[in-house]
Coordinates of C-alpha atoms and ligand atoms in Angstrom, one line a residue:
M1 CA 112.5 58.2 107.2
A2 CA 110.1 61.2 107.4
G3 CA 109.5 61.1 103.6
R4 CA 108.4 57.4 103.7
P5 CA 104.6 58.0 104.0
E6 CA 104.7 60.7 101.3
Q7 CA 106.6 58.4 99.0
K8 CA 104.0 55.7 99.6
A9 CA 101.2 58.1 98.8
Q10 CA 103.0 59.2 95.7
F11 CA 103.4 55.6 94.5
A12 CA 99.8 54.8 95.3
R13 CA 98.8 57.7 93.0
W14 CA 100.8 56.2 90.1
L15 CA 98.8 53.0 90.4
V16 CA 95.8 54.8 88.9
A17 CA 97.5 53.8 85.6
V18 CA 96.7 50.1 86.2
P19 CA 92.8 50.4 86.3
A20 CA 92.9 53.1 83.6
V21 CA 94.8 50.9 81.1
A22 CA 92.7 47.8 82.2
V23 CA 89.5 49.8 81.4
A24 CA 91.0 50.9 78.0
L25 CA 91.9 47.3 77.2
G26 CA 88.5 45.9 78.3
G27 CA 86.6 48.5 76.4
T28 CA 88.7 48.0 73.3
M29 CA 88.3 44.2 73.5
L30 CA 84.5 44.6 73.8
V31 CA 84.0 46.9 70.8
A32 CA 86.9 45.6 68.6
P33 CA 84.7 42.8 66.9
Y34 CA 82.1 45.4 65.9
V35 CA 84.2 48.6 65.2
Q36 CA 86.9 48.7 62.5
A37 CA 88.8 51.7 63.8
D38 CA 92.2 52.8 65.2
V39 CA 91.7 52.2 68.9
S40 CA 95.0 53.8 70.1
A41 CA 93.0 57.0 71.1
V42 CA 91.4 55.0 73.9
F43 CA 94.8 54.1 75.3
L44 CA 95.9 57.7 74.8
A45 CA 92.9 58.8 76.9
A46 CA 93.9 56.3 79.6
V47 CA 97.5 57.7 79.6
M48 CA 96.1 61.3 79.8
F49 CA 93.7 60.4 82.6
S50 CA 96.6 58.7 84.6
A51 CA 98.9 61.7 84.1
W52 CA 96.1 64.0 85.3
K53 CA 95.4 62.0 88.4
G54 CA 98.7 60.3 89.1
G55 CA 101.2 62.9 87.9
L56 CA 104.2 62.2 85.7
G57 CA 104.8 58.8 87.4
G58 CA 101.2 57.7 86.7
G59 CA 101.4 59.0 83.1
M60 CA 104.6 57.2 82.4
L61 CA 103.4 53.9 84.0
A62 CA 100.2 54.1 81.8
T63 CA 102.4 54.8 78.8
V64 CA 104.5 51.7 79.3
L65 CA 101.5 49.5 80.1
S66 CA 99.5 50.8 77.1
S67 CA 102.4 50.2 74.8
L68 CA 102.9 46.7 76.1
V69 CA 99.2 45.9 75.8
R70 CA 99.0 47.5 72.4
A71 CA 102.1 45.6 71.2
F72 CA 100.8 42.3 72.6
F73 CA 97.2 42.4 71.5
F74 CA 96.7 44.8 68.7
L75 CA 100.0 45.4 66.7
P76 CA 101.7 42.9 64.4
P77 CA 103.3 40.5 65.1
A78 CA 100.3 39.4 67.4
Y79 CA 100.9 38.1 70.9
S80 CA 104.5 39.4 71.1
F81 CA 105.9 42.4 72.9
T82 CA 107.9 43.5 69.8
L83 CA 107.4 47.1 68.9
D84 CA 107.3 48.0 65.2
A85 CA 107.7 51.5 63.9
T86 CA 104.0 52.3 64.7
G87 CA 104.4 51.0 68.3
V88 CA 107.5 53.2 68.8
E89 CA 105.6 56.2 67.4
E90 CA 102.7 55.5 69.8
L91 CA 105.1 55.1 72.7
A92 CA 106.6 58.6 71.9
I93 CA 103.1 60.2 71.6
F94 CA 101.8 58.6 74.8
G95 CA 105.0 59.7 76.7
F96 CA 104.7 63.3 75.3
A97 CA 101.0 63.4 76.3
A98 CA 101.8 62.1 79.8
L99 CA 104.4 64.9 80.1
V100 CA 102.1 67.7 79.0
I101 CA 99.1 66.6 81.0
S102 CA 101.1 65.9 84.2
S103 CA 102.6 69.4 84.0
L104 CA 99.2 70.9 83.6
S105 CA 97.9 68.8 86.6
A106 CA 100.9 69.9 88.7
A107 CA 100.3 73.6 87.8
R108 CA 96.7 73.2 88.8
E109 CA 97.6 71.5 92.1
E110 CA 100.0 74.3 92.9
A111 CA 97.4 77.0 92.1
T112 CA 94.9 75.2 94.3
A113 CA 97.4 74.9 97.2
R114 CA 98.3 78.6 96.8
E115 CA 94.6 79.5 96.8
Q116 CA 94.1 77.5 100.0
A117 CA 97.0 79.1 101.7
A118 CA 95.7 82.5 100.8
R119 CA 92.3 81.6 102.1
V120 CA 93.8 80.4 105.4
E121 CA 95.8 83.6 105.6
A122 CA 92.8 85.7 104.9
E123 CA 90.8 83.8 107.6
N124 CA 93.6 84.3 110.1
A125 CA 93.8 88.0 109.3
N126 CA 90.0 88.3 109.7
A127 CA 90.2 86.5 113.1
V128 CA 92.9 88.9 114.2
K129 CA 90.9 91.9 113.0
D130 CA 87.8 90.7 114.9
E131 CA 89.9 90.1 118.1
F132 CA 91.4 93.6 117.7
L133 CA 88.0 95.2 117.2
A134 CA 86.7 93.5 120.3
A135 CA 89.7 94.6 122.3
V136 CA 89.5 98.2 121.1
S137 CA 85.7 98.3 121.8
H138 CA 86.3 97.0 125.3
E139 CA 89.2 99.4 125.9
L140 CA 87.1 102.4 124.7
R141 CA 84.0 101.3 126.7
T142 CA 85.6 100.6 130.1
P143 CA 86.9 104.1 130.8
L144 CA 83.7 105.6 129.4
T145 CA 81.6 103.6 131.8
T146 CA 83.7 104.7 134.7
I147 CA 83.5 108.3 133.6
K148 CA 79.7 108.1 133.3
T149 CA 79.3 106.5 136.7
L150 CA 81.5 109.0 138.4
T151 CA 79.7 111.9 136.6
R152 CA 76.4 110.6 137.9
I153 CA 77.8 110.5 141.5
L154 CA 79.2 114.0 141.1
Q155 CA 75.8 115.3 140.1
R156 CA 74.4 114.3 143.4
D157 CA 74.4 116.9 146.2
D158 CA 75.7 114.6 148.9
T159 CA 79.4 114.3 147.7
T160 CA 82.0 115.9 149.9
D161 CA 84.8 118.2 148.5
D162 CA 87.4 115.4 149.0
E163 CA 85.2 112.9 147.1
R164 CA 84.7 115.4 144.3
R165 CA 88.5 115.9 144.0
E166 CA 89.1 112.2 144.0
Y167 CA 86.4 111.5 141.4
L168 CA 87.5 114.3 139.2
G169 CA 91.1 112.9 139.4
D170 CA 89.8 109.5 138.4
I171 CA 87.9 111.0 135.4
A172 CA 91.0 112.8 134.3
L173 CA 93.0 109.5 134.5
E174 CA 90.3 107.7 132.5
C175 CA 90.4 110.5 129.9
D176 CA 94.2 110.1 129.6
R177 CA 93.7 106.4 129.1
Q178 CA 91.3 107.1 126.2
I179 CA 93.6 109.7 124.7
D180 CA 96.6 107.2 124.8
L181 CA 94.5 104.5 123.2
I182 CA 93.3 106.8 120.4
S183 CA 96.9 108.2 119.9
N184 CA 98.2 104.6 119.5
L185 CA 95.5 103.8 117.0
L186 CA 96.2 107.1 115.1
D187 CA 100.0 106.3 115.2
L188 CA 99.3 102.9 113.8
S189 CA 97.5 104.2 110.8
R190 CA 99.9 107.1 110.3
I191 CA 102.9 104.7 110.4
R192 CA 101.2 102.5 107.9
A193 CA 100.6 105.5 105.7
G194 CA 104.4 106.4 106.1
I195 CA 103.7 109.8 107.6
V196 CA 105.3 109.4 111.1
T197 CA 108.7 110.9 111.0
V198 CA 111.5 111.1 113.5
T199 CA 114.1 113.9 113.5
P200 CA 117.2 113.0 115.5
R201 CA 118.9 115.8 117.4
R202 CA 121.1 116.1 120.4
V203 CA 119.2 114.8 123.4
D204 CA 120.0 114.3 127.1
A205 CA 118.5 110.8 127.6
G206 CA 118.7 111.0 131.3
V207 CA 116.3 114.0 131.3
V208 CA 113.8 112.1 129.2
L209 CA 114.0 109.1 131.5
R210 CA 113.4 111.3 134.5
E211 CA 110.4 113.0 132.8
C212 CA 108.9 109.6 131.9
G213 CA 109.3 108.4 135.5
R214 CA 107.6 111.6 136.8
A215 CA 104.8 111.4 134.3
Q216 CA 104.0 107.8 135.4
S217 CA 104.4 108.4 139.1
V218 CA 100.7 108.8 139.8
G219 CA 99.7 105.6 138.1
A220 CA 102.6 103.8 139.8
A221 CA 101.7 105.2 143.2
E222 CA 98.1 104.0 142.8
R223 CA 99.4 100.5 142.4
G224 CA 101.8 100.9 145.3
H225 CA 104.9 100.5 143.1
E226 CA 108.2 102.1 144.0
V227 CA 109.8 103.8 141.0
S228 CA 113.4 104.7 141.1
V229 CA 115.6 106.5 138.5
D230 CA 119.3 105.7 138.3
I231 CA 121.4 107.7 135.9
E232 CA 125.1 106.9 135.6
G233 CA 127.2 110.1 136.0
G234 CA 128.9 111.8 133.0
L235 CA 126.8 110.1 130.4
P236 CA 127.1 111.6 126.9
D237 CA 124.0 112.9 125.0
V238 CA 122.4 110.7 122.4
C239 CA 121.2 111.2 118.9
A240 CA 117.5 110.8 119.1
D241 CA 114.1 112.4 118.5
R242 CA 113.1 113.6 122.0
D243 CA 109.3 113.2 121.6
A244 CA 109.6 109.8 120.0
L245 CA 112.0 108.7 122.7
R246 CA 109.6 109.9 125.4
R247 CA 106.7 108.0 123.9
A248 CA 108.6 104.8 123.5
I249 CA 109.9 104.9 127.1
S250 CA 106.5 105.9 128.4
S251 CA 104.9 102.8 126.8
I252 CA 107.5 100.5 128.4
V253 CA 107.1 102.1 131.8
E254 CA 103.3 101.9 131.5
N255 CA 103.6 98.2 130.8
A256 CA 106.0 97.8 133.8
I257 CA 103.3 99.4 136.0
K258 CA 100.5 97.3 134.4
Y259 CA 102.1 93.9 134.4
T260 CA 103.7 94.1 137.9
P261 CA 101.5 93.1 140.9
D262 CA 100.8 95.9 143.4
G263 CA 103.7 96.9 145.5
G264 CA 106.3 96.2 142.9
R265 CA 109.6 97.7 142.1
I266 CA 110.3 99.6 138.8
V267 CA 113.8 100.9 138.0
L268 CA 114.6 103.3 135.2
R269 CA 118.4 103.2 134.5
A270 CA 120.7 104.9 132.0
R271 CA 124.2 103.6 131.5
S272 CA 126.9 103.7 128.8
D273 CA 127.0 100.7 126.5
G274 CA 130.4 100.8 124.8
A275 CA 131.9 104.0 123.4
A276 CA 129.2 104.5 120.7
H277 CA 126.0 103.7 122.5
L278 CA 124.0 104.4 125.6
A279 CA 121.5 102.0 127.1
L280 CA 118.3 102.9 128.8
E281 CA 116.8 100.1 130.9
I282 CA 113.4 99.8 132.3
G283 CA 113.3 96.9 134.8
D284 CA 110.4 95.5 136.9
N285 CA 109.9 92.6 139.3
G286 CA 106.5 91.8 137.8
R287 CA 104.9 88.7 136.3
G288 CA 107.6 88.4 133.6
I289 CA 107.1 87.2 130.0
R290 CA 106.8 83.6 129.0
A291 CA 109.7 82.1 127.0
E292 CA 107.3 81.5 124.0
D293 CA 106.1 85.1 124.1
V294 CA 109.5 86.9 124.4
S295 CA 110.3 86.9 120.7
H296 CA 106.8 88.2 119.7
V297 CA 106.1 91.0 122.2
F298 CA 107.2 93.7 119.7
E299 CA 104.8 92.4 117.0
R300 CA 101.7 94.4 116.1
F301 CA 98.7 93.3 118.3
Y302 CA 100.6 90.6 120.1
R303 CA 99.4 90.2 123.7
G304 CA 101.0 87.0 124.8
V305 CA 99.5 83.5 125.0
P306 CA 97.1 83.4 128.0
D307 CA 96.9 80.6 130.5
G308 CA 94.4 78.6 128.4
G309 CA 97.0 78.2 125.6
P310 CA 97.3 79.7 122.1
D311 CA 93.7 78.9 121.2
S312 CA 92.0 80.7 124.1
V313 CA 91.1 84.3 124.2
R314 CA 94.3 86.4 123.9
G315 CA 95.6 88.8 126.4
G316 CA 94.0 87.5 129.5
V317 CA 92.4 90.1 131.7
M318 CA 94.9 93.0 131.5
P319 CA 93.6 96.0 129.5
G320 CA 95.5 96.7 126.3
I321 CA 95.4 96.1 122.5
G322 CA 99.0 95.0 121.9
L323 CA 100.2 98.1 120.2
G324 CA 102.5 99.8 122.8
L325 CA 105.6 97.8 122.3
Y326 CA 105.2 97.6 118.5
L327 CA 105.0 101.4 118.3
A328 CA 107.9 101.8 120.7
S329 CA 110.1 99.5 118.6
V330 CA 109.1 101.3 115.4
L331 CA 110.1 104.6 116.9
V332 CA 113.3 103.4 118.4
R333 CA 114.4 101.7 115.1
G334 CA 113.4 104.9 113.3
M335 CA 116.0 106.8 115.4
G336 CA 118.7 104.3 114.5
G337 CA 118.4 102.5 117.9
E338 CA 117.6 99.0 119.1
I339 CA 115.1 97.7 121.6
D340 CA 115.0 94.3 123.3
V341 CA 113.9 92.5 126.4
S342 CA 115.1 89.9 128.8
S343 CA 112.6 88.4 131.0
A344 CA 111.9 85.4 133.2
E345 CA 108.4 84.3 134.0
G346 CA 107.5 85.2 137.6
T347 CA 110.6 87.3 138.3
G348 CA 110.3 90.3 136.1
S349 CA 111.4 91.9 132.8
T350 CA 114.0 94.4 131.7
F351 CA 113.5 96.3 128.5
T352 CA 116.6 97.9 127.0
V353 CA 116.7 100.7 124.5
R354 CA 120.1 101.3 122.9
L355 CA 120.8 104.6 121.2
P356 CA 123.8 106.0 119.3
V357 CA 125.8 108.5 121.3
W358 CA 125.8 112.1 119.8
R359 CA 128.9 113.0 117.8
D360 CA 129.8 116.6 117.3
D361 CA 131.4 115.9 114.0
V362 CA 128.2 114.5 112.5
D363 CA 126.4 116.7 110.0
L364 CA 122.8 115.7 110.2
N365 CA 122.1 116.9 106.7
V366 CA 124.6 114.8 105.0
D367 CA 125.5 112.0 107.4
D368 CA 124.1 108.5 107.5
I369 CA 122.2 109.2 110.6
P370 CA 118.5 109.2 109.8
H371 CA 117.2 112.7 109.1
E372 CA 113.4 113.3 109.1
T373 CA 113.0 109.6 108.5
A374 CA 109.5 108.1 107.9
V375 CA 109.3 105.2 110.3
R376 CA 107.7 101.9 109.4
Ligands
ADP401 P1 99.4 95.6 125.6 O1 100.0 96.0 126.9 O2 98.3 96.6 125.1 O3 98.9 94.2 125.6 P2 102.0 95.9 124.4 O4 102.5 95.9 123.0 O5 102.4 97.1 125.2 O6 100.5 95.7 124.4 O7 102.7 94.6 125.1 C1 102.6 93.4 124.4 C2 102.5 92.2 125.4 O8 103.8 92.1 126.0 C3 101.6 92.4 126.6 O9 100.3 92.0 126.3 C4 102.2 91.5 127.7 O10 101.8 90.2 127.5 C5 103.7 91.6 127.4 N1 104.4 92.6 128.2 C6 104.8 93.8 127.9 N2 105.5 94.4 128.9 C7 105.5 93.6 129.9 C8 106.0 93.6 131.2 N3 106.7 94.6 131.7 N4 105.9 92.5 132.0 C9 105.2 91.4 131.5 N5 104.7 91.3 130.3 C10 104.8 92.4 129.5

């Protein structure tokens, strides 16, 4: 049923053969009394025109109509549809011409469609780039403005020691934010150039999880979040790159802090996941992720569809450029692990990083475990 309108449009295109052959017939009739020449070329032109405009169907319809008209009016015996040898020869030539011209026309249409698709893709890429540049500029400018304002305040003589300490702490935090942003941007271009590597070794994932919790505790406390770390007893070590793991987990924890309203709960958990894997979970009771966004959050620059729908400005009001989860997923996959998220809008999200358990019998130089792997 869905193909009906398309079939109708296709059939309408073939009908171009009718006026084309009618024009050829009319023109031939007009000039025939004055010109003693073979007029089959006029019909051949009608066939070629129909094939160009109406495709193979149009060309074949024009071929049949032209042959009938030629047989009836111009070829002996007159006023009969009988085809003599000349008529059959013409039919073959018209048919062949229709085939060639319709193929050329189809190739041209395909090239045009490809060109249009490429143009739309380029326009979309440009729009994403513009959005990205705007977000990066905003993200770079906001901390700088804060730093500038606080520095001006510190230059005054009337600030107390406590205020100085507080403002200097704020400046340090804003500097960290800038450094993180620039590191993410650098990582992105280094990943694209294939020069970010991970070197899996024996790592105590619980220790890394605790470190990440501690490192984010100031940011979490500022928002009134309660952060707890829950590590199952007797967990085996994992095969991972310690630094890459720390960066991936930190990004996820930073998001949990950012996307959870003040006074939220964030839980960092490590547990075994079957005999061969260990699962690190970062759960929050924040705003959650919409069903339509869940499958996209690990994509580069994806920031979620804001309340105004897919066409409004992306990302809403939260600071960010949509790189944290993308970089985390690239690093985790590079270590031979997996990352995913389960989330419900309004109730919170849980990100899970699964890593292979360390095996003593594995020789990192020869085994299938990634060794100094460039991540992409
Ligand atoms: P950014 O935070 O800079 O936008 P990320 O790649 O870190 O980029 O995250 C992508 C998107 O995933 C975010 O914009 C947000 O919409 C969603 N997201 C990530 N973590 C959470 C979370 N814990 N709770 C709700 N949404 C989240």
